[in-house]
XYZ file of C-alpha atoms in Angstrom:
493
model
C 84.610 36.168 128.388
C 88.011 35.993 129.890
C 89.247 33.536 127.603
C 88.124 35.338 124.724
C 90.324 38.498 126.041
C 93.324 36.036 126.538
C 93.169 35.215 122.903
C 92.562 38.456 121.546
C 95.847 39.477 123.548
C 97.658 36.682 122.327
C 96.807 37.558 118.872
C 97.750 41.429 119.429
C 100.956 40.207 120.730
C 101.736 37.873 118.091
C 100.986 40.692 115.383
C 103.283 42.908 117.395
C 106.321 40.328 117.293
C 105.647 40.023 113.855
C 105.848 43.728 113.045
C 108.693 44.179 115.352
C 110.554 41.522 113.351
C 109.319 43.261 110.271
C 110.908 46.559 111.265
C 114.313 44.817 112.312
C 114.242 43.145 108.841
C 113.681 46.446 107.284
C 116.176 48.258 109.370
C 118.674 45.941 108.436
C 117.932 46.190 104.855
C 117.867 49.941 105.046
C 121.584 49.855 106.535
C 122.767 47.399 104.037
C 121.220 49.429 101.613
C 122.888 52.734 102.793
C 126.072 50.833 103.092
C 125.816 49.422 99.181
C 125.042 53.359 98.165
C 128.013 54.424 100.226
C 130.263 52.085 98.233
C 128.746 53.141 95.036
C 129.477 56.542 95.552
C 133.246 55.659 96.632
C 133.378 53.872 93.188
C 132.114 56.529 91.163
C 133.864 59.207 93.061
C 137.698 57.787 92.561
C 139.928 59.982 91.108
C 143.527 61.228 91.522
C 142.793 62.672 94.988
C 141.581 59.266 96.802
C 142.843 56.346 94.613
C 146.029 55.568 92.448
C 144.382 57.111 89.350
C 146.797 59.575 87.846
C 145.337 62.936 87.619
C 145.198 62.685 83.619
C 141.909 60.295 84.302
C 140.115 63.163 86.309
C 136.936 64.482 84.730
C 137.487 68.315 83.487
C 133.814 68.551 84.406
C 134.042 67.902 87.889
C 136.302 70.287 89.912
C 136.498 69.211 93.885
C 137.653 72.180 96.371
C 141.313 72.427 96.896
C 141.322 71.157 100.090
C 140.115 67.855 99.360
C 142.211 67.502 96.142
C 145.693 67.802 97.928
C 147.403 66.969 100.831
C 149.879 69.853 100.371
C 149.616 72.837 102.585
C 149.557 76.540 101.725
C 152.929 78.243 101.693
C 151.459 81.696 101.930
C 153.139 82.615 99.162
C 151.486 84.450 96.021
C 151.531 82.669 92.874
C 154.180 83.857 90.501
C 157.772 85.278 90.645
C 158.639 86.110 94.340
C 159.715 89.668 95.622
C 163.414 89.834 95.740
C 164.020 87.108 93.678
C 166.637 87.667 90.670
C 165.411 87.903 86.951
C 167.245 87.736 83.617
C 167.517 89.187 80.617
C 169.038 89.206 77.050
C 172.676 91.026 77.132
C 174.229 93.163 74.536
C 177.134 91.728 72.498
C 179.929 93.584 71.306
C 179.955 91.977 67.636
C 176.379 92.552 66.178
C 175.995 90.863 62.185
C 174.368 94.252 61.396
C 174.293 97.898 62.619
C 171.389 100.563 61.686
C 171.863 104.183 62.891
C 168.697 105.502 63.769
C 168.912 109.445 63.575
C 166.801 111.840 65.185
C 164.912 113.795 62.540
C 162.174 116.133 64.501
C 162.241 117.807 67.592
C 159.943 116.429 70.152
C 159.569 119.697 71.458
C 159.049 122.391 68.545
C 158.844 120.527 65.749
C 161.945 121.831 64.325
C 164.175 119.700 61.727
C 167.215 118.278 63.048
C 169.238 117.250 60.325
C 172.916 118.485 60.692
C 172.330 118.861 64.241
C 175.296 117.729 66.632
C 174.619 114.286 67.918
C 174.812 114.712 71.918
C 173.942 110.814 72.767
C 173.263 107.195 71.609
C 171.434 104.331 73.079
C 172.351 100.854 72.047
C 169.529 98.507 71.587
C 169.534 94.926 69.930
C 167.272 92.543 68.458
C 168.248 88.881 68.844
C 166.311 86.719 66.300
C 166.720 83.970 63.888
C 167.526 84.233 60.013
C 164.495 83.661 57.780
C 165.971 80.656 56.209
C 167.512 78.068 58.086
C 171.230 77.837 57.580
C 172.828 75.918 54.835
C 174.078 72.314 56.455
C 177.989 71.782 57.253
C 179.277 69.190 54.972
C 182.268 67.306 56.022
C 184.033 64.846 53.483
C 186.249 62.307 54.323
C 188.664 60.888 51.514
C 188.920 57.325 52.760
C 192.299 56.152 51.503
C 193.405 52.557 50.698
C 196.969 51.253 50.685
C 198.418 48.090 49.132
C 200.745 46.140 51.507
C 204.109 45.951 49.833
C 204.802 42.761 51.754
C 201.390 40.440 51.343
C 199.583 42.585 48.607
C 196.671 43.157 50.887
C 194.552 46.167 50.212
C 193.813 47.976 53.168
C 191.051 50.961 53.711
C 191.194 53.416 56.552
C 188.882 53.279 59.325
C 187.209 56.057 60.950
C 184.519 56.588 63.197
C 181.991 58.851 60.993
C 182.644 56.631 58.071
C 180.372 53.177 57.399
C 182.792 50.291 57.102
C 181.194 49.227 53.864
C 180.204 52.679 52.181
C 178.445 53.203 49.126
C 180.509 54.787 46.440
C 179.481 58.655 46.830
C 177.091 58.006 49.674
C 176.754 60.760 52.126
C 175.258 59.987 55.548
C 174.039 62.437 58.645
C 176.456 63.171 61.255
C 176.048 62.670 65.228
C 174.188 66.166 65.901
C 171.661 65.468 63.432
C 170.963 62.281 65.042
C 171.362 63.738 68.451
C 168.816 66.362 67.371
C 166.257 63.603 65.826
C 166.565 61.471 68.693
C 166.188 64.210 71.515
C 162.857 65.374 69.850
C 161.548 61.880 69.857
C 162.687 60.632 73.315
C 162.989 63.649 74.995
C 160.257 65.568 73.835
C 157.950 62.516 72.878
C 157.132 64.028 69.522
C 155.358 61.696 67.051
C 157.554 60.940 64.256
C 156.451 62.885 61.384
C 156.327 66.201 63.468
C 159.946 65.375 64.540
C 160.778 65.437 60.749
C 159.216 68.293 59.755
C 161.144 70.361 62.867
C 164.305 68.864 61.939
C 164.129 69.838 58.392
C 162.679 73.217 58.975
C 164.980 74.330 61.617
C 168.194 72.631 60.248
C 167.725 72.878 56.485
C 167.809 69.139 55.906
C 165.702 66.705 54.110
C 165.475 63.549 56.597
C 162.881 60.980 56.256
C 160.188 59.415 58.393
C 162.512 56.259 58.391
C 165.546 57.803 59.828
C 163.828 59.977 62.454
C 162.021 56.471 63.617
C 165.536 54.806 63.702
C 167.276 57.137 65.981
C 165.699 55.848 68.975
C 166.797 52.466 68.498
C 170.364 53.543 67.696
C 170.259 55.704 71.284
C 168.888 52.763 73.210
C 171.654 50.348 71.873
C 174.174 52.887 72.899
C 172.577 53.360 76.148
C 172.242 49.518 76.702
C 175.966 48.863 76.149
C 177.556 50.953 78.989
C 175.164 53.181 80.903
C 172.248 50.670 82.069
C 174.682 48.387 83.453
C 176.770 51.103 85.279
C 173.517 52.888 86.585
C 172.072 49.603 87.957
C 174.994 48.791 89.947
C 175.005 52.113 91.580
C 171.167 51.692 92.483
C 171.716 48.452 93.894
C 174.298 49.753 96.198
C 172.047 52.876 97.184
C 170.861 53.159 100.808
C 167.313 54.050 99.711
C 165.559 53.092 96.147
C 162.007 53.688 94.810
C 160.413 51.134 92.430
C 157.313 51.688 90.696
C 155.427 50.084 87.665
C 152.667 51.214 85.056
C 150.928 50.143 82.186
C 151.912 50.202 78.525
C 149.797 48.982 75.709
C 152.116 47.347 72.788
C 150.884 45.134 70.059
C 147.443 44.861 71.293
C 148.582 43.624 74.831
C 149.015 45.172 77.823
C 152.942 45.194 79.216
C 154.506 47.039 82.064
C 157.180 49.748 82.494
C 159.171 49.075 85.369
C 161.143 51.906 87.458
C 164.000 51.302 89.689
C 165.336 54.949 90.840
C 166.846 57.166 93.280
C 166.644 60.751 93.707
C 169.679 61.120 91.175
C 169.898 57.736 89.214
C 166.874 55.715 86.896
C 166.876 52.245 85.422
C 163.749 51.162 83.350
C 162.705 48.075 81.739
C 159.881 46.313 80.160
C 157.594 42.870 81.091
C 154.811 41.597 83.101
C 153.904 42.084 86.756
C 155.803 38.683 87.937
C 158.420 38.692 90.372
C 160.690 37.278 87.758
C 160.300 40.381 85.432
C 160.636 42.564 88.775
C 164.421 40.641 89.559
C 164.967 40.880 85.783
C 166.059 44.566 85.790
C 169.109 43.251 87.407
C 168.755 45.499 90.757
C 166.808 44.195 93.501
C 168.263 40.812 94.193
C 171.310 42.703 94.707
C 169.783 45.635 96.434
C 170.323 45.593 100.485
C 169.199 49.462 101.497
C 165.448 50.193 102.030
C 163.155 49.667 98.992
C 160.237 52.547 98.712
C 157.022 51.455 97.024
C 153.419 51.249 96.905
C 151.202 48.299 97.968
C 151.686 45.890 95.100
C 152.436 42.517 96.532
C 154.655 41.492 93.717
C 157.541 42.972 95.605
C 156.803 40.726 98.720
C 159.317 38.141 97.696
C 162.149 40.721 98.405
C 162.412 39.390 102.007
C 166.155 40.304 102.837
C 165.465 44.020 102.885
C 163.329 46.662 104.703
C 160.298 48.092 102.651
C 158.738 51.421 102.787
C 154.930 51.987 101.938
C 154.076 55.127 100.017
C 152.850 57.802 102.495
C 150.575 59.612 100.166
C 148.886 56.250 98.774
C 147.705 55.375 102.218
C 146.324 58.997 102.403
C 144.257 58.561 99.448
C 142.741 55.334 100.234
C 142.030 56.829 103.685
C 140.456 59.870 102.104
C 138.354 57.412 100.094
C 136.845 55.899 102.999
C 136.161 59.023 104.986
C 134.874 60.755 102.031
C 132.359 57.746 101.749
C 131.022 58.182 105.443
C 132.956 60.886 107.160
C 131.163 60.547 110.456
C 130.961 56.705 110.553
C 134.681 56.443 109.171
C 136.212 59.017 111.627
C 139.172 56.651 112.281
C 140.445 57.428 108.436
C 140.747 60.964 109.069
C 142.561 60.191 112.384
C 145.134 58.015 110.460
C 145.499 60.328 107.715
C 146.322 63.472 110.179
C 148.696 61.054 111.800
C 150.756 60.197 108.836
C 150.882 63.827 107.787
C 152.067 64.768 111.048
C 154.594 62.466 111.090
C 155.812 63.703 107.686
C 156.118 67.264 109.149
C 157.782 66.093 112.044
C 160.264 64.349 109.841
C 160.880 67.172 107.562
C 161.311 69.579 110.496
C 164.000 66.808 111.735
C 165.867 66.839 108.662
C 165.822 70.889 108.194
C 167.337 70.977 111.662
C 170.102 68.215 110.649
C 169.107 65.908 112.917
C 169.518 62.177 112.034
C 166.460 60.614 113.958
C 163.313 61.786 115.871
C 163.304 62.247 119.189
C 161.933 59.211 121.426
C 158.871 61.599 122.442
C 158.252 62.705 118.672
C 158.042 58.696 117.967
C 155.887 58.012 121.143
C 153.415 60.888 119.997
C 152.845 59.428 116.313
C 152.627 55.952 117.363
C 150.033 56.685 120.076
C 148.011 58.641 117.783
C 148.390 55.506 115.052
C 147.158 53.237 117.771
C 144.315 55.456 118.685
C 143.208 55.672 115.095
C 143.473 51.811 114.634
C 141.353 51.273 117.883
C 138.627 53.676 116.583
C 138.647 51.910 113.358
C 137.768 48.536 115.001
C 135.113 50.228 116.857
C 133.687 51.871 113.945
C 133.652 48.950 111.870
C 132.853 46.462 114.160
C 129.349 45.383 113.100
C 128.727 46.724 109.656
C 128.541 43.693 106.908
C 128.005 46.190 103.965
C 130.455 46.616 101.055
C 131.711 49.949 102.781
C 132.686 48.547 105.951
C 134.224 45.367 104.064
C 136.483 47.783 102.041
C 137.253 49.914 105.639
C 138.167 46.659 107.802
C 140.489 45.407 104.809
C 142.209 48.829 104.703
C 142.434 48.546 108.701
C 144.003 45.410 108.692
C 146.748 46.868 106.026
C 147.618 49.359 108.851
C 147.502 46.909 111.519
C 149.828 44.421 109.966
C 152.198 46.787 108.262
C 153.042 49.390 110.631
C 156.717 49.231 110.562
C 156.724 49.412 106.832
C 154.109 52.335 106.889
C 156.005 54.118 109.519
C 159.610 53.133 108.345
C 159.945 57.102 107.376
C 160.078 58.229 111.034
C 162.771 55.588 111.966
C 165.047 56.042 109.006
C 165.144 60.007 108.062
C 166.847 59.079 104.760
C 163.486 57.479 103.735
C 161.034 59.807 102.105
C 157.109 59.920 103.075
C 156.184 59.301 99.120
C 157.456 57.113 96.095
C 156.707 60.304 94.210
C 160.365 59.793 92.595
C 159.572 56.758 90.764
C 156.363 57.864 90.197
C 157.415 60.821 88.161
C 159.909 58.622 86.086
C 157.118 56.309 85.180
C 154.993 59.042 83.973
C 157.223 59.572 80.758
C 155.393 56.314 79.535
C 151.963 57.751 79.771
C 153.061 61.058 77.858
C 154.453 59.122 74.933
C 151.518 56.649 74.775
C 149.193 59.661 74.391
C 151.391 61.078 71.551
C 151.931 57.838 70.119
C 148.157 57.136 69.514
C 147.341 55.375 72.618
C 150.143 52.324 72.215
C 153.395 51.231 70.994
C 153.200 49.317 67.721
C 156.123 47.061 68.446
C 157.441 45.603 71.787
C 161.195 46.549 70.595
C 160.249 50.207 70.048
C 158.616 49.763 74.125
C 161.955 48.274 75.100
C 163.900 51.208 73.286
C 161.778 53.877 74.810
C 162.678 52.560 78.271
C 166.396 52.278 77.852
C 166.732 55.631 76.472
C 164.218 57.169 79.390
C 166.426 55.665 81.864
C 169.552 57.792 80.132
C 167.451 61.124 79.757
C 166.109 60.817 83.288
C 169.484 60.423 84.942
C 170.898 63.358 83.111
C 168.196 65.654 84.184
C 168.617 64.450 87.995
C 172.120 65.563 87.529
C 171.088 69.077 85.813
C 172.627 67.918 82.284
C 170.295 69.282 79.590
C 169.021 66.432 77.562
C 169.961 67.842 74.396
C 173.473 67.752 75.617
C 173.350 64.288 77.045
C 171.974 63.006 73.907
C 174.907 64.821 71.842
C 177.346 63.223 73.782
C 175.580 60.100 73.356
C 176.272 60.231 69.696
C 179.575 61.628 69.882
C 181.753 60.899 72.526
C 179.501 58.106 74.299
C 176.951 58.090 76.738
C 177.596 60.548 79.930
C 178.101 58.204 82.978
C 176.825 59.463 86.728
C 180.366 59.280 88.448
C 178.989 58.534 91.550
C 175.285 57.831 93.309
C 174.731 61.418 94.072
C 176.390 64.898 93.238
C 177.319 65.477 96.985
C 179.573 61.893 96.743
C 180.657 62.886 93.276
C 182.275 66.189 94.545
C 183.668 64.620 98.051
C 184.529 60.920 96.946
C 185.414 58.862 100.131
């Protein structure tokens, strides 16, 4: 009887052990599936607030709360014009083209007629408008003379910059002002060729063709490449801080890359693949000796003789993606993002106070919080083996290995927190691509676009109107920045 009870107890123990093993396996499987679901939520929830995707790729049907979409803090100001700020209005001119007298005909009180009544006051009002028809184009005729040398008998024709070298008898050509406006519409405003042609003809009274408009970008690019690009590349290479970025551009059925090298006041772009050779082909980074601000793309890793700074806002987006997927299990990501934003605020405050560096106390607080977030991250991702924890560990290793690069902006206040300067310059390629049907038809067209955008972007940074810059390009030659920054131009060494 006793032996039977012992057998039964053994059987029960075996069953319980099997059940425990099954429960443990199911528990592990549930944890694995929960991690997989969280990873999938991360994948389908990617947008411009938690990844490097541009805002234009965000779904128009899904609106996240403002606090989760931006790291910016509220300024406390209401939208629109601020109280006390200056206004603007049209001013009267002293020589109007037409003047109409508007007499008072009837009394507004009793209704009596006012014909012949003395005029006691006049209020001037002017209406500024364009004529109903475009003005007649201004035509300048050049009568190019030829002369016969009395000594050798050779006939020589005069040379003038507005006259082609081998003209067709009786031919006419469009002048630099028309060329500048055509290139301005297609390059500065990203208009398709046909729409630009209609605007030029409607406003200028011309009859230019699609081919003429299309050729102006190439003509502008040739003028930019000759003098402007070498000059700007040399200035960027000598800058203490510069930015780099790259963006895709579809051309001739293939994916190309538009590379941007810039500072706050300069920009130079070129086209190629994502290789180190192409990065160096821009002619800037091999000669650069300052601090390079960039994102996490490893293609710049071969530039080992310079200091690198990692774009902080890219890191904040990656941290936000990890936190959104598992807010409780990835508290370290929130802590690290708060640390970076605190460091950015501290650096801004120091600059506004005119300081050259953060105090040792400020740096210690930032580094301690940084180390604390890493320690928490190690603890929270020690055991998970699902895709979410794998991604979190990869992100954690990035912060462990590249601390100096990530916190570069705290030890060198000339280095900004973000790489927005380069990203704004690269955005022009996306705007042009959308207006051009999603791609460039030729590689030459994309290369020309990069050259002209380098010129227009730099001119805009210096406060020069793009039409003025384009007009200079086709008349006196490209505008050249006189120094790396307007401050150094005003106060040369």
